[in-house]
């Protein structure tokens, strides 16, 4: 059974600081997703990582995937308040069937 | 713009009534759609996998007679919550798995979600 562990679950950051969210998973998968969710809203796709060593960047967010270690990271650079949200990683168990981590609630304070 | 349309976005219904939620893929065909449920401050839990033209596959603990899923076409899946009770109140999100652009990646695209409140 595929399990996805995400940490930390809560993250309070100051603006301008850097931090990393970690996503570990228990069985082999070739595809990992990162999503952002704002309160009361659905999921916004941030990154789809398809292969070992994949690195993608968008603005202040950068995601990477190490399939051998079964680890993905979401790195936040110079955080700003607008990044406050809940971030989920999800691992594809089979075509389109995603197992989600518990989410990381990020709060960026001035 | 959205590639998966979920409707309605919010619904309030009386206990004992049924509610239908629609999930449409707008620019691609999705042979497989998924229904998730999310309780406040929790993650998404897969309820069922919906395959076009066949019966849905339900996750353990999800009552198939209570959560009826129909996938009548390659672009539409519906979830009907039958005889709704207050404990069914939740945020329901669908996803459609498919290829949006030739040369792109097949991936899961999520709808906007439906906030169901049963009173």
Coordinates of C-alpha atoms in Angstrom, one line a residue:
Chain A
X1 CA 0.0 0.0 0.0
X2 CA 1.4 3.3 -1.1
X3 CA 1.8 5.8 1.8
X4 CA 2.8 9.4 1.4
X5 CA 4.3 11.4 4.3
X6 CA 4.7 15.1 4.2
X7 CA 6.5 17.3 6.6
X8 CA 6.3 19.6 8.3
X9 CA 2.5 19.8 8.6
X10 CA 2.6 23.4 9.8
X11 CA 5.1 26.0 8.8
X12 CA 5.3 29.5 10.0
X13 CA 7.8 31.6 8.1
X14 CA 8.9 35.2 8.0
X15 CA 8.9 37.0 4.7
X16 CA 12.2 36.8 3.0
X17 CA 13.2 33.4 4.5
X18 CA 13.8 30.1 2.7
X19 CA 12.4 26.8 3.7
X20 CA 11.8 23.3 2.3
X21 CA 8.8 21.0 2.5
X22 CA 9.5 17.3 2.2
X23 CA 7.5 14.5 0.7
X24 CA 8.4 10.8 1.2
X25 CA 6.6 7.9 -0.3
X26 CA 6.7 4.2 0.4
X27 CA 6.6 2.4 -2.9
X28 CA 7.9 3.0 -6.4
X29 CA 6.2 5.6 -8.5
X30 CA 7.3 7.6 -11.5
X31 CA 5.1 10.6 -11.1
X32 CA 4.7 13.1 -8.3
X33 CA 2.5 16.2 -8.1
X34 CA 2.6 19.3 -6.0
X35 CA -0.5 21.3 -5.4
X36 CA -1.5 24.5 -3.7
X37 CA -4.9 24.9 -2.0
X38 CA -6.3 28.2 -0.7
X39 CA -9.0 28.1 1.9
X40 CA -12.4 27.1 0.5
X41 CA -10.8 26.4 -2.9
X42 CA -9.9 23.4 -5.0
X43 CA -6.4 22.4 -5.9
X44 CA -4.1 24.4 -8.1
X45 CA -1.5 22.4 -9.9
X46 CA 2.1 23.6 -9.3
X47 CA 4.4 20.9 -10.6
X48 CA 4.3 17.5 -12.2
X49 CA 7.5 15.7 -11.7
X50 CA 8.0 12.8 -14.1
X51 CA 11.4 11.3 -13.7
X52 CA 14.3 10.9 -11.3
X53 CA 16.3 14.0 -10.9
X54 CA 13.5 16.2 -12.3
X55 CA 13.7 19.8 -11.1
X56 CA 11.1 22.4 -11.9
X57 CA 10.9 26.0 -10.9
X58 CA 8.2 28.6 -11.0
X59 CA 8.8 31.9 -9.3
X60 CA 9.8 31.4 -5.7
X61 CA 9.0 27.7 -5.7
X62 CA 11.2 24.9 -6.8
X63 CA 10.4 21.2 -6.8
X64 CA 12.7 18.2 -7.2
X65 CA 12.2 14.5 -7.3
X66 CA 14.6 11.6 -6.3
X67 CA 12.8 8.4 -7.2
X68 CA 15.6 6.3 -5.7
X69 CA 15.2 7.9 -2.3
X70 CA 11.4 8.2 -2.9
X71 CA 11.7 11.8 -1.9
X72 CA 10.4 15.1 -3.3
X73 CA 11.1 18.5 -2.0
X74 CA 9.4 21.8 -2.5
X75 CA 11.7 24.7 -1.8
X76 CA 10.5 28.1 -1.0
X77 CA 12.9 31.0 -1.7
X78 CA 12.5 34.4 -0.1
X79 CA 8.9 33.8 1.0
X80 CA 6.2 36.4 0.6
X81 CA 2.8 36.6 2.2
X82 CA 1.0 35.6 -1.0
X83 CA 2.5 32.1 -0.7
X84 CA 0.5 31.4 2.4
X85 CA -1.6 28.4 1.6
X86 CA -1.7 24.6 2.1
X87 CA 0.6 22.6 -0.1
X88 CA 0.0 19.0 -0.9
X89 CA 2.2 16.5 -2.6
X90 CA 0.5 13.5 -4.3
X91 CA 2.1 10.4 -5.7
X92 CA 0.5 8.6 -8.6
X93 CA -0.3 5.0 -7.6
X94 CA -1.7 4.2 -11.0
X95 CA -3.0 6.2 -14.0
X96 CA -4.5 9.3 -12.4
X97 CA -5.0 7.6 -9.0
X98 CA -3.3 9.9 -6.6
X99 CA -2.4 9.3 -3.0
X100 CA -2.0 12.6 -1.1
X101 CA 0.1 13.6 1.7
X102 CA -1.5 15.3 4.7
X103 CA -0.6 18.7 3.5
X104 CA 1.6 21.5 4.8
X105 CA -0.1 24.6 6.0
X106 CA 2.3 27.5 5.3
X107 CA 1.9 30.8 6.9
X108 CA 4.2 33.6 5.8
X109 CA 4.3 36.6 8.2
X110 CA 5.7 40.0 7.7
Chain B
X1 CA -8.8 28.5 -17.8
X2 CA -10.3 25.5 -16.1
X3 CA -10.1 22.3 -18.0
X4 CA -12.3 20.4 -15.6
X5 CA -15.7 21.9 -14.7
X6 CA -17.4 20.8 -11.5
X7 CA -20.9 21.9 -10.8
X8 CA -22.4 23.0 -8.5
X9 CA -19.7 24.8 -6.5
X10 CA -22.0 25.0 -3.4
X11 CA -25.1 23.2 -2.4
X12 CA -27.2 23.1 0.7
X13 CA -29.8 20.3 1.0
X14 CA -32.2 18.9 3.5
X15 CA -31.4 15.7 5.3
X16 CA -32.8 12.7 3.4
X17 CA -32.7 14.3 -0.1
X18 CA -30.3 13.4 -2.9
X19 CA -27.7 15.7 -4.5
X20 CA -26.0 15.3 -7.9
X21 CA -22.6 16.7 -8.6
X22 CA -21.3 16.9 -12.2
X23 CA -17.7 16.7 -13.4
X24 CA -16.9 17.6 -17.0
X25 CA -13.6 17.5 -18.8
X26 CA -13.7 20.5 -21.1
X27 CA -11.0 20.2 -23.7
X28 CA -10.1 16.5 -23.5
X29 CA -11.5 13.1 -23.2
X30 CA -11.1 11.4 -19.8
X31 CA -11.6 7.6 -19.7
X32 CA -11.0 7.8 -16.0
X33 CA -12.3 10.2 -13.5
X34 CA -11.8 10.2 -9.7
X35 CA -13.9 11.5 -6.8
X36 CA -12.3 12.7 -3.7
X37 CA -13.7 13.9 -0.4
X38 CA -12.0 16.4 1.9
X39 CA -13.0 17.2 5.5
X40 CA -12.0 20.5 7.0
X41 CA -8.3 20.8 7.6
X42 CA -7.6 17.4 6.2
X43 CA -6.2 15.9 3.1
X44 CA -8.0 14.5 0.1
X45 CA -9.3 11.0 0.4
X46 CA -10.1 9.0 -2.7
X47 CA -13.7 7.8 -2.7
X48 CA -14.0 6.1 -6.1
X49 CA -12.6 5.6 -9.5
X50 CA -15.0 6.2 -12.4
X51 CA -14.4 4.5 -15.7
X52 CA -16.4 5.4 -18.8
X53 CA -18.9 2.7 -19.7
X54 CA -18.3 0.5 -16.6
X55 CA -19.0 0.4 -13.0
X56 CA -17.1 2.6 -10.6
X57 CA -14.5 1.1 -8.3
X58 CA -15.0 2.2 -4.7
X59 CA -12.4 2.5 -2.0
X60 CA -12.8 0.5 1.2
X61 CA -15.3 2.0 3.5
X62 CA -17.2 4.0 0.9
X63 CA -20.8 2.9 0.5
X64 CA -21.5 2.5 -3.2
X65 CA -25.3 2.6 -2.7
X66 CA -24.9 5.9 -1.0
X67 CA -22.5 7.5 -3.4
X68 CA -23.7 6.6 -6.8
X69 CA -21.3 7.3 -9.7
X70 CA -22.1 7.4 -13.3
X71 CA -19.6 7.9 -16.1
X72 CA -21.9 8.1 -19.1
X73 CA -19.4 9.7 -21.6
X74 CA -15.8 10.4 -22.0
X75 CA -16.3 13.9 -20.7
X76 CA -18.8 13.5 -17.9
X77 CA -19.0 11.8 -14.6
X78 CA -21.6 12.4 -11.9
X79 CA -21.6 11.7 -8.2
X80 CA -25.0 11.4 -6.5
X81 CA -25.1 11.5 -2.7
X82 CA -28.3 9.7 -1.9
X83 CA -30.4 10.2 1.3
X84 CA -27.9 12.8 2.5
X85 CA -27.2 13.2 6.2
X86 CA -25.3 16.0 8.0
X87 CA -22.3 13.7 8.3
X88 CA -22.1 13.7 4.5
X89 CA -21.3 17.5 4.6
X90 CA -17.9 17.9 3.1
X91 CA -15.9 19.2 0.2
X92 CA -16.1 16.9 -2.8
X93 CA -13.5 17.2 -5.6
X94 CA -13.3 15.4 -8.9
X95 CA -10.4 14.9 -11.2
X96 CA -10.1 13.8 -14.8
X97 CA -7.2 11.9 -16.1
X98 CA -6.2 12.6 -19.7
X99 CA -4.0 14.3 -22.3
X100 CA -4.7 18.0 -22.7
X101 CA -2.3 18.8 -25.5
X102 CA -0.6 16.6 -28.0
X103 CA 3.0 16.4 -26.9
X104 CA 2.1 17.2 -23.3
X105 CA 1.8 14.9 -20.4
X106 CA -1.1 12.8 -19.4
X107 CA -2.0 14.0 -16.0
X108 CA -4.9 14.5 -13.5
X109 CA -6.8 17.7 -13.7
X110 CA -9.0 18.8 -10.8
X111 CA -12.4 20.4 -10.7
X112 CA -13.2 23.4 -8.6
X113 CA -14.9 21.4 -5.9
X114 CA -18.4 21.2 -4.4
X115 CA -19.1 22.3 -0.9
X116 CA -22.0 20.2 0.3
X117 CA -23.9 21.2 3.4
X118 CA -26.7 18.9 4.6
X119 CA -29.1 20.5 7.1

